[in-house]
């Protein structure tokens, strides 16, 4: 199937009143698992790679991007490629030649005015090249290398009026908002501020993005989609599934050496996780 774009998938999900899930890719097996999970669910998905994952690959975006595109093109499910949490201008500019139709430009650590200026510039750059641009207002803490933030601390949650002004001033295509989730949670115990999601949806004309969805329970994700979240980002849940399967295999067979033996169940476990999240976002809560 030909590659589709994030913009198309997000628009279609929003029009249908449901969400679309975006999964973080670290290795080839992650990309294969996302394709397999999407095929099993019969639903579209996004494959996204973060700046931190690019650093893991020695700062080289090209090899993983080429593998992701090849996996997506050979899939029976509609899949799009997204470059996630980009802070570095050089990596941002590499998105287009590497085949990404969308980026999340992350200036969320900057003070408001500097975030607006840097993001507006990234949006101008992206739109000149047909790239869909997501940005973040408020802080979803807990990213690799960062201390966890208290999601309830003042200034961490996204303010609806500020969000509306930010979208108008930057021209972003989608907005990542801070509503109670935290990156890299391995337990699904986060409580979202569903009322704030509703207020943000009323105030902001572009689709809303939930980061740190691995730590959010099923029911909270369903309610968040019903309240107005469209793009649901999932990373750690795949790694939890992957590592659990590898650990189980090697604990039972300490003499094993062939990586295919433990990567196969790890990939299957990730594919099941992908299919589960896709089913959740495609069936938002009705009450
Ligand atoms: O941008 C990626 C996501 O926000 C993933 O967060 O690893 O906590 O699911 P997570
Ligand atoms: Zn994120």
Tab-separated table of C-alpha atoms and ligand atoms in Angstrom:
chain	number	residue	atom	x	y	z
A	1	UNK	CA	0.000	0.000	0.000
A	2	UNK	CA	1.366	3.486	-0.736
A	3	UNK	CA	2.431	5.629	2.224
A	4	UNK	CA	-0.273	7.940	3.502
A	5	UNK	CA	0.327	11.146	5.448
A	6	UNK	CA	-0.285	12.046	9.072
A	7	UNK	CA	-2.409	14.984	7.927
A	8	UNK	CA	-4.744	12.661	5.999
A	9	UNK	CA	-5.061	10.159	8.862
A	10	UNK	CA	-5.655	12.819	11.512
A	11	UNK	CA	-8.231	14.626	9.348
A	12	UNK	CA	-10.100	11.374	8.649
A	13	UNK	CA	-10.080	10.327	12.330
A	14	UNK	CA	-11.309	13.723	13.470
A	15	UNK	CA	-14.077	13.774	10.865
A	16	UNK	CA	-15.195	10.319	12.025
A	17	UNK	CA	-15.161	11.396	15.703
A	18	UNK	CA	-12.429	8.997	16.767
A	19	UNK	CA	-8.663	8.983	17.196
A	20	UNK	CA	-5.589	7.669	15.443
A	21	UNK	CA	-2.661	6.162	17.337
A	22	UNK	CA	1.005	6.985	16.714
A	23	UNK	CA	3.639	4.506	17.886
A	24	UNK	CA	7.317	5.118	18.553
A	25	UNK	CA	9.824	3.153	16.498
A	26	UNK	CA	13.262	2.327	17.904
A	27	UNK	CA	14.223	-0.813	15.983
A	28	UNK	CA	13.106	-2.480	12.766
A	29	UNK	CA	11.040	-4.888	14.885
A	30	UNK	CA	9.015	-1.964	16.261
A	31	UNK	CA	8.108	-0.878	12.716
A	32	UNK	CA	7.215	-4.441	11.711
A	33	UNK	CA	5.083	-4.839	14.844
A	34	UNK	CA	3.183	-1.606	14.180
A	35	UNK	CA	2.426	-2.773	10.638
A	36	UNK	CA	1.359	-6.219	11.900
A	37	UNK	CA	-0.823	-4.732	14.669
A	38	UNK	CA	-2.471	-2.307	12.238
A	39	UNK	CA	-3.170	-5.124	9.780
A	40	UNK	CA	-4.631	-7.286	12.557
A	41	UNK	CA	-6.866	-4.422	13.727
A	42	UNK	CA	-7.749	-3.367	10.177
A	43	UNK	CA	-6.958	0.229	11.125
A	44	UNK	CA	-4.464	2.914	10.052
A	45	UNK	CA	-1.540	3.931	12.276
A	46	UNK	CA	1.399	6.295	12.466
A	47	UNK	CA	5.013	5.193	12.758
A	48	UNK	CA	6.978	7.877	14.537
A	49	UNK	CA	10.627	8.236	15.418
A	50	UNK	CA	11.804	10.647	18.072
A	51	UNK	CA	14.956	12.752	18.238
A	52	UNK	CA	16.070	10.544	21.150
A	53	UNK	CA	15.738	7.415	18.976
A	54	UNK	CA	17.730	9.111	16.216
A	55	UNK	CA	20.467	9.832	18.781
A	56	UNK	CA	20.416	6.113	19.712
A	57	UNK	CA	21.133	5.371	16.031
A	58	UNK	CA	24.263	7.545	16.136
A	59	UNK	CA	22.423	10.667	14.990
A	60	UNK	CA	21.640	9.078	11.613
A	61	UNK	CA	17.994	9.389	10.602
A	62	UNK	CA	18.349	7.879	7.127
A	63	UNK	CA	18.693	4.115	7.794
A	64	UNK	CA	15.757	3.850	10.220
A	65	UNK	CA	13.606	6.190	8.109
A	66	UNK	CA	14.262	4.078	5.010
A	67	UNK	CA	13.336	0.903	6.911
A	68	UNK	CA	10.148	2.493	8.279
A	69	UNK	CA	9.105	3.657	4.809
A	70	UNK	CA	9.784	0.220	3.320
A	71	UNK	CA	7.766	-1.511	6.065
A	72	UNK	CA	4.900	0.965	5.604
A	73	UNK	CA	4.849	0.559	1.813
A	74	UNK	CA	4.730	-3.220	2.063
A	75	UNK	CA	1.890	-3.180	4.630
A	76	UNK	CA	-1.775	-3.867	3.913
A	77	UNK	CA	-2.722	-1.150	6.460
A	78	UNK	CA	-2.537	2.599	5.736
A	79	UNK	CA	0.566	3.865	7.554
A	80	UNK	CA	2.196	7.301	7.797
A	81	UNK	CA	5.657	8.431	8.948
A	82	UNK	CA	6.086	11.136	11.599
A	83	UNK	CA	9.242	12.666	13.117
A	84	UNK	CA	8.591	13.203	16.838
A	85	UNK	CA	9.862	15.596	19.537
A	86	UNK	CA	12.331	17.420	17.314
A	87	UNK	CA	14.290	20.139	19.082
A	88	UNK	CA	17.282	20.261	16.757
A	89	UNK	CA	16.963	22.471	13.662
A	90	UNK	CA	19.247	20.254	11.588
A	91	UNK	CA	17.105	17.189	12.305
A	92	UNK	CA	13.975	19.190	11.475
A	93	UNK	CA	15.406	20.041	8.053
A	94	UNK	CA	16.330	16.363	7.502
A	95	UNK	CA	12.645	15.340	7.811
A	96	UNK	CA	11.717	16.259	4.276
A	97	UNK	CA	14.498	14.492	2.355
A	98	UNK	CA	14.077	11.441	4.627
A	99	UNK	CA	10.429	11.066	3.518
A	100	UNK	CA	8.494	12.270	6.587
A	101	UNK	CA	5.169	13.968	5.872
A	102	UNK	CA	4.908	15.411	9.370
A	103	UNK	CA	6.978	16.543	12.339
A	104	UNK	CA	6.393	17.444	15.946
A	105	UNK	CA	8.554	20.490	16.651
A	106	UNK	CA	9.139	20.579	20.401
A	107	UNK	CA	9.975	23.992	21.823
A	108	UNK	CA	8.018	23.257	24.999
A	109	UNK	CA	11.039	23.819	27.244
A	110	UNK	CA	11.291	27.432	26.072
A	111	UNK	CA	9.456	30.354	27.651
A	112	UNK	CA	6.146	31.104	25.879
A	113	UNK	CA	7.340	33.923	23.591
A	114	UNK	CA	10.413	31.991	22.452
A	115	UNK	CA	8.324	28.852	21.914
A	116	UNK	CA	5.952	30.880	19.675
A	117	UNK	CA	8.811	32.398	17.663
A	118	UNK	CA	10.695	29.123	17.111
A	119	UNK	CA	7.515	27.175	16.320
A	120	UNK	CA	6.177	29.772	13.873
A	121	UNK	CA	9.506	29.559	12.044
A	122	UNK	CA	9.335	25.717	11.957
A	123	UNK	CA	5.750	25.889	10.662
A	124	UNK	CA	6.769	28.310	7.867
A	125	UNK	CA	9.592	25.939	6.932
A	126	UNK	CA	7.286	22.911	7.014
A	127	UNK	CA	4.390	24.401	5.108
A	128	UNK	CA	6.672	25.522	2.288
A	129	UNK	CA	7.444	21.814	1.848
A	130	UNK	CA	3.962	20.385	2.431
A	131	UNK	CA	4.875	19.098	5.897
A	132	UNK	CA	2.210	18.906	8.632
A	133	UNK	CA	3.555	20.382	11.865
A	134	UNK	CA	2.562	19.542	15.449
A	135	UNK	CA	3.859	21.522	18.427
A	136	UNK	CA	3.470	21.440	22.196
A	137	UNK	CA	2.182	23.974	24.676
A	138	UNK	CA	2.411	23.115	28.366
A	139	UNK	CA	4.899	20.435	29.374
A	140	UNK	CA	4.390	16.672	29.217
A	141	UNK	CA	7.352	15.675	31.384
A	142	UNK	CA	9.273	12.449	31.778
A	143	UNK	CA	11.082	12.305	28.420
A	144	UNK	CA	14.377	10.400	28.206
A	145	UNK	CA	17.068	12.291	30.100
A	146	UNK	CA	14.624	14.629	31.848
A	147	UNK	CA	13.447	14.521	35.446
A	148	UNK	CA	9.724	13.720	35.671
A	149	UNK	CA	7.507	16.784	35.999
A	150	UNK	CA	4.539	16.982	38.306
A	151	UNK	CA	1.714	17.006	35.735
A	152	UNK	CA	-0.464	18.885	38.220
A	153	UNK	CA	2.016	21.683	38.932
A	154	UNK	CA	1.008	25.206	37.909
A	155	UNK	CA	2.264	26.117	34.433
A	156	UNK	CA	2.520	22.477	33.376
A	157	UNK	CA	-1.120	22.092	32.288
A	158	UNK	CA	-2.091	23.775	29.004
A	159	UNK	CA	-4.275	26.851	29.422
A	160	UNK	CA	-7.124	27.003	26.826
A	161	UNK	CA	-6.893	30.755	26.159
A	162	UNK	CA	-3.107	30.584	25.795
A	163	UNK	CA	-3.504	27.523	23.531
A	164	UNK	CA	-5.893	29.405	21.238
A	165	UNK	CA	-3.457	32.327	20.974
A	166	UNK	CA	-0.529	29.965	20.414
A	167	UNK	CA	-2.267	28.184	17.526
A	168	UNK	CA	-3.209	31.532	15.940
A	169	UNK	CA	0.324	32.929	16.338
A	170	UNK	CA	2.204	29.849	15.113
A	171	UNK	CA	-0.103	28.341	12.464
A	172	UNK	CA	0.473	24.778	13.741
A	173	UNK	CA	-1.600	21.927	12.280
A	174	UNK	CA	-2.058	20.116	15.609
A	175	UNK	CA	-1.406	20.877	19.256
A	176	UNK	CA	0.094	18.589	21.903
A	177	UNK	CA	-1.390	19.555	25.248
A	178	UNK	CA	-0.587	18.778	28.870
A	179	UNK	CA	-3.665	17.332	30.576
A	180	UNK	CA	-2.251	14.955	33.187
A	181	UNK	CA	-0.227	12.345	31.281
A	182	UNK	CA	3.519	11.846	31.730
A	183	UNK	CA	6.039	10.251	29.360
A	184	UNK	CA	7.633	6.862	30.041
A	185	UNK	CA	5.180	5.493	32.609
A	186	UNK	CA	5.303	1.704	32.927
A	187	UNK	CA	2.091	1.496	35.008
A	188	UNK	CA	-1.200	2.676	33.526
A	189	UNK	CA	-2.289	4.873	36.401
A	190	UNK	CA	-2.409	8.431	34.983
A	191	UNK	CA	-5.610	10.375	35.572
A	192	UNK	CA	-6.460	12.825	32.783
A	193	UNK	CA	-8.247	16.118	33.246
A	194	UNK	CA	-11.144	15.276	30.921
A	195	UNK	CA	-12.885	18.597	31.560
A	196	UNK	CA	-9.735	20.456	30.475
A	197	UNK	CA	-9.615	18.370	27.272
A	198	UNK	CA	-13.180	19.480	26.540
A	199	UNK	CA	-12.295	23.145	27.168
A	200	UNK	CA	-9.206	22.864	24.961
A	201	UNK	CA	-11.252	21.325	22.164
A	202	UNK	CA	-13.693	24.244	22.372
A	203	UNK	CA	-10.890	26.835	22.369
A	204	UNK	CA	-8.517	25.371	19.788
A	205	UNK	CA	-9.393	24.925	16.103
A	206	UNK	CA	-6.763	22.241	15.338
A	207	UNK	CA	-6.658	18.562	16.429
A	208	UNK	CA	-5.328	17.847	19.931
A	209	UNK	CA	-2.507	15.385	20.612
A	210	UNK	CA	-2.074	13.257	23.754
A	211	UNK	CA	1.549	12.426	24.600
A	212	UNK	CA	2.606	9.866	27.177
A	213	UNK	CA	-0.390	7.623	26.510
A	214	UNK	CA	1.340	4.428	27.732
A	215	UNK	CA	0.563	5.402	31.323
A	216	UNK	CA	-3.110	6.177	30.659
A	217	UNK	CA	-5.709	3.469	31.437
A	218	UNK	CA	-7.994	2.209	28.649
A	219	UNK	CA	-11.113	3.974	29.913
A	220	UNK	CA	-9.290	7.307	30.269
A	221	UNK	CA	-8.008	7.039	26.687
A	222	UNK	CA	-11.518	6.287	25.407
A	223	UNK	CA	-12.939	9.260	27.320
A	224	UNK	CA	-10.098	11.525	26.131
A	225	UNK	CA	-10.846	10.662	22.498
A	226	UNK	CA	-14.547	11.257	23.063
A	227	UNK	CA	-13.668	14.615	24.675
A	228	UNK	CA	-11.540	15.767	21.739
A	229	UNK	CA	-8.111	14.121	21.638
A	230	UNK	CA	-7.297	12.932	18.098
A	231	UNK	CA	-3.640	11.819	17.857
A	232	UNK	CA	-2.723	9.397	20.658
A	233	UNK	CA	1.040	8.860	21.095
A	234	UNK	CA	2.226	5.529	22.493
A	235	UNK	CA	5.860	4.535	23.031
A	236	UNK	CA	6.739	2.927	26.359
A	237	UNK	CA	3.918	0.352	26.191
A	238	UNK	CA	5.635	-1.196	23.173
A	239	UNK	CA	8.945	-1.328	24.999
A	240	UNK	CA	7.303	-2.881	28.048
A	241	UNK	CA	5.837	-5.612	25.813
A	242	UNK	CA	9.130	-6.082	23.915
A	243	UNK	CA	11.324	-6.291	27.002
A	244	UNK	CA	8.902	-8.496	28.916
A	245	UNK	CA	8.909	-11.039	26.094
A	246	UNK	CA	12.710	-10.989	25.735
A	247	UNK	CA	13.194	-11.275	29.486
A	248	UNK	CA	10.739	-14.181	29.703
A	249	UNK	CA	12.378	-16.049	26.847
A	250	UNK	CA	15.919	-15.628	28.165
A	251	UNK	CA	14.975	-16.413	31.760
A	252	UNK	CA	13.514	-19.728	30.601
A	253	UNK	CA	16.430	-20.428	28.214
A	254	UNK	CA	19.613	-18.874	29.614
A	255	UNK	CA	21.782	-20.639	26.996
A	256	UNK	CA	19.916	-19.113	23.997
A	257	UNK	CA	22.013	-16.970	21.634
A	258	UNK	CA	20.041	-16.552	18.368
A	259	UNK	CA	18.334	-13.124	18.563
A	260	UNK	CA	15.591	-14.260	16.176
A	261	UNK	CA	14.358	-16.652	18.869
A	262	UNK	CA	13.613	-13.872	21.365
A	263	UNK	CA	12.953	-11.007	18.942
A	264	UNK	CA	10.092	-12.937	17.314
A	265	UNK	CA	7.987	-13.173	20.529
A	266	UNK	CA	9.006	-9.599	21.381
A	267	UNK	CA	7.711	-8.381	18.010
A	268	UNK	CA	4.486	-10.390	18.432
A	269	UNK	CA	3.956	-8.891	21.898
A	270	UNK	CA	4.380	-5.372	20.495
A	271	UNK	CA	1.963	-6.138	17.636
A	272	UNK	CA	-0.701	-7.216	20.164
A	273	UNK	CA	-0.152	-3.976	22.099
A	274	UNK	CA	-0.474	-1.940	18.896
A	275	UNK	CA	-3.739	-3.676	17.957
A	276	UNK	CA	-5.088	-3.057	21.462
A	277	UNK	CA	-4.389	0.709	21.398
A	278	UNK	CA	-5.729	1.023	17.853
A	279	UNK	CA	-8.982	-0.605	18.940
A	280	UNK	CA	-9.258	1.804	21.883
A	281	UNK	CA	-8.863	4.994	19.877
A	282	UNK	CA	-11.205	3.795	17.139
A	283	UNK	CA	-13.978	3.192	19.683
A	284	UNK	CA	-14.209	6.246	21.950
A	285	UNK	CA	-16.429	6.227	25.031
A	286	UNK	CA	-20.062	6.992	24.376
A	287	UNK	CA	-20.742	8.493	27.794
B	1	LIG	O1	5.805	11.221	21.739
B	1	LIG	C1	5.719	10.064	22.165
B	1	LIG	C2	4.821	9.704	23.216
B	1	LIG	O2	4.393	10.795	23.917
B	1	LIG	C3	5.013	8.416	23.916
B	1	LIG	O3	4.943	8.498	25.321
B	1	LIG	O4	6.301	6.500	25.852
B	1	LIG	O5	4.898	7.557	27.577
B	1	LIG	O6	3.831	6.328	25.694
B	1	LIG	P1	4.996	7.134	26.174
B	2	LIG	ZN1	5.723	12.580	23.531
